XYZ file of C-alpha atoms in Angstrom:
232
model
C 89.511 87.811 117.767
C 91.801 87.069 120.630
C 92.167 84.793 123.693
C 89.781 85.209 126.616
C 92.957 85.442 128.937
C 93.499 88.969 127.438
C 90.612 90.333 129.648
C 92.667 89.584 132.786
C 94.678 92.425 134.114
C 98.454 92.105 133.296
C 99.487 91.780 137.164
C 97.552 88.413 137.367
C 99.875 86.984 134.521
C 103.021 87.212 136.421
C 104.944 83.924 136.916
C 103.281 82.226 133.938
C 100.157 80.228 133.211
C 100.228 78.000 136.349
C 100.493 80.824 138.698
C 97.690 82.697 136.842
C 95.363 79.611 137.206
C 96.189 79.452 140.924
C 95.490 83.186 141.417
C 92.181 83.280 139.504
C 90.907 80.379 141.671
C 91.210 82.536 144.784
C 88.018 84.547 145.656
C 90.089 87.404 147.058
C 92.013 87.722 143.860
C 88.802 87.728 141.849
C 87.468 90.558 143.900
C 90.557 92.633 143.264
C 90.475 91.996 139.521
C 86.640 92.303 139.036
C 86.931 95.959 137.940
C 89.810 95.119 135.582
C 87.658 92.915 133.403
C 86.450 95.171 130.805
C 85.666 95.369 127.105
C 89.009 96.491 125.753
C 87.721 96.827 122.163
C 84.707 98.977 122.771
C 81.141 98.052 123.025
C 80.010 95.765 126.002
C 80.710 92.197 126.870
C 77.444 91.268 125.157
C 79.332 91.974 121.843
C 82.171 89.583 122.747
C 81.254 86.219 121.162
C 83.054 82.882 122.015
C 84.948 81.742 118.878
C 86.665 78.626 120.329
C 86.290 76.703 123.525
C 88.742 73.733 124.000
C 86.451 70.958 125.408
C 83.325 69.428 124.010
C 81.680 70.225 127.311
C 81.433 73.847 126.531
C 81.308 73.800 122.711
C 77.606 74.890 122.976
C 78.791 78.353 123.896
C 80.647 78.989 120.550
C 78.853 81.742 118.873
C 77.170 83.116 121.967
C 78.377 86.001 124.190
C 80.215 86.318 127.347
C 77.145 88.009 128.689
C 74.978 85.166 127.701
C 76.971 82.658 129.804
C 77.261 85.004 132.820
C 73.425 85.354 132.677
C 72.690 81.778 132.249
C 75.012 80.797 135.157
C 73.814 83.589 137.291
C 77.463 84.656 138.123
C 79.452 87.713 138.309
C 81.289 88.331 134.933
C 84.661 87.873 136.693
C 83.586 84.503 138.115
C 82.149 83.364 134.731
C 85.438 84.187 132.998
C 87.724 82.768 135.716
C 85.875 79.574 136.155
C 85.838 79.038 132.374
C 89.586 79.779 132.068
C 90.284 77.090 134.785
C 87.945 74.459 133.333
C 89.431 74.938 129.725
C 93.044 75.311 130.990
C 92.950 78.749 129.377
C 92.038 77.407 125.893
C 89.193 79.892 125.115
C 89.055 82.570 122.242
C 86.464 85.156 121.479
C 85.512 87.573 118.650
C 84.657 91.281 119.621
C 81.815 92.420 117.310
C 82.745 95.974 117.671
C 84.511 98.499 115.574
C 83.379 101.461 113.296
C 83.324 100.727 109.572
C 83.773 104.305 108.637
C 86.876 104.581 110.693
C 88.194 101.356 109.035
C 87.595 102.857 105.575
C 89.334 106.028 106.506
C 92.395 104.049 107.742
C 92.260 101.707 104.830
C 92.575 104.630 102.231
C 95.631 106.186 103.885
C 98.751 105.930 101.645
C 100.828 104.509 104.605
C 98.375 101.829 105.475
C 99.186 98.128 104.688
C 96.921 95.111 105.005
C 97.276 91.928 107.031
C 95.139 89.746 109.271
C 95.841 87.843 112.512
C 92.492 86.011 112.481
C 92.600 82.808 114.553
C 91.878 79.495 112.754
C 90.579 77.666 115.893
C 87.044 77.041 116.633
C 83.788 76.922 114.705
C 83.088 80.654 114.872
C 86.204 82.577 114.244
C 86.333 86.233 113.249
C 85.114 86.555 109.709
C 88.191 88.335 108.771
C 90.000 84.918 108.969
C 88.297 83.906 105.558
C 87.410 87.397 104.304
C 90.172 90.061 104.869
C 91.876 90.048 101.520
C 88.831 89.224 99.207
C 87.002 92.011 101.034
C 89.675 94.449 99.921
C 89.860 93.208 96.381
C 85.973 93.049 96.121
C 83.828 95.218 98.408
C 86.355 97.914 99.114
C 87.157 98.441 95.516
C 83.492 98.221 94.476
C 82.484 100.932 96.965
C 85.337 103.201 95.849
C 87.401 103.146 99.012
C 90.473 101.830 97.004
C 91.485 101.321 93.440
C 92.146 97.692 92.641
C 95.818 98.318 92.001
C 96.288 99.902 95.370
C 94.375 97.104 97.181
C 96.733 94.633 95.558
C 99.856 96.628 96.438
C 98.749 97.138 100.074
C 98.617 93.368 100.742
C 101.635 92.432 98.671
C 104.555 94.701 97.711
C 104.044 97.324 100.383
C 103.862 94.903 103.087
C 106.725 92.868 101.867
C 108.945 95.927 101.634
C 107.991 97.081 105.262
C 108.815 93.663 106.571
C 112.121 93.274 104.825
C 111.055 90.371 102.559
C 112.995 91.286 99.430
C 112.061 88.336 97.326
C 108.291 88.455 98.118
C 105.313 90.691 97.040
C 106.253 91.299 93.487
C 106.172 89.666 90.126
C 109.780 89.739 88.709
C 112.539 87.407 87.755
C 114.065 85.774 90.791
C 111.203 86.655 93.315
C 109.354 83.837 94.928
C 106.238 82.850 92.954
C 103.468 83.609 95.479
C 100.608 84.269 93.065
C 96.815 84.545 93.413
C 94.795 84.451 90.258
C 91.322 86.032 90.758
C 88.434 87.318 88.827
C 88.066 91.104 89.638
C 84.535 91.072 88.576
C 83.563 88.286 90.952
C 85.882 88.503 93.961
C 84.234 89.183 97.228
C 84.175 87.953 100.711
C 81.298 85.941 101.894
C 82.300 85.296 105.536
C 79.952 86.884 108.154
C 79.801 86.804 111.988
C 76.986 84.352 111.721
C 78.580 82.154 109.110
C 82.397 82.891 109.344
C 83.800 79.956 107.431
C 82.360 80.828 104.018
C 85.076 80.627 101.226
C 85.508 83.876 99.201
C 84.171 84.119 95.601
C 86.367 84.695 92.637
C 89.647 83.133 93.717
C 90.634 80.832 90.931
C 94.147 79.766 91.587
C 96.745 80.235 94.410
C 100.352 79.453 94.015
C 102.899 79.387 97.000
C 106.614 79.255 96.332
C 105.611 78.278 92.757
C 103.541 75.346 93.775
C 99.731 75.225 92.979
C 97.888 74.987 96.271
C 94.367 76.072 95.257
C 92.678 75.271 92.061
C 89.081 76.435 91.375
C 87.528 75.740 94.748
C 89.648 73.001 96.185
C 93.054 72.610 98.024
C 95.470 70.522 96.003
C 96.982 68.939 99.112
C 100.319 70.626 98.436
C 102.017 72.364 101.653
C 105.034 74.380 100.107
C 104.739 77.298 102.651
C 107.381 78.153 105.148
C 108.364 80.670 107.853
C 109.740 83.783 106.511
C 112.613 85.914 107.913
C 113.660 89.471 107.190
C 116.304 89.536 104.420
């Protein structure tokens, strides 16, 4: 998932958002950038689904593709994208339903690979990785034999913390910050899908952040102990 603005060629961005909005309103500029609007993550623009649109006017398009909108409006793709960016003041995000699961599994199993997610929380149709990345590794990836459970845990905790220079995170030891997830290895699994991406994972019993309980058996406790982290 990413912002729709990412489909616009880099030279159009020069000077900042206001300059960009002025440029994409110009027909001659649109003609120049038309060939630069392309599916950067493989597939076709029919695979790129709106995840978030800022205004209520265009909310109906969340969950539908860029190609759907262009076809319904009878416009060139570049005009559909530019008109929407102008109307929404750039506040549009999408999910690319592309990628090769076999490639993902191969990369996942590599010893140097670590796990993270930049899934966007905005909109009603986010990428399912937003809710499902970590439970998928602990559940489905372990179940299918791609990873051992201990390796899955290490890739998303100690390995990542060490690589990012977070010395007091990612391990259970005296003096470390108590960021702890208590899960049932027999039940844990992701349930989020492209069609229903906001499904909570199964098997996550408790979550502690900086030693404070924030998730207890299916509900958020209301506590907000998280903070921004810096390399130590």
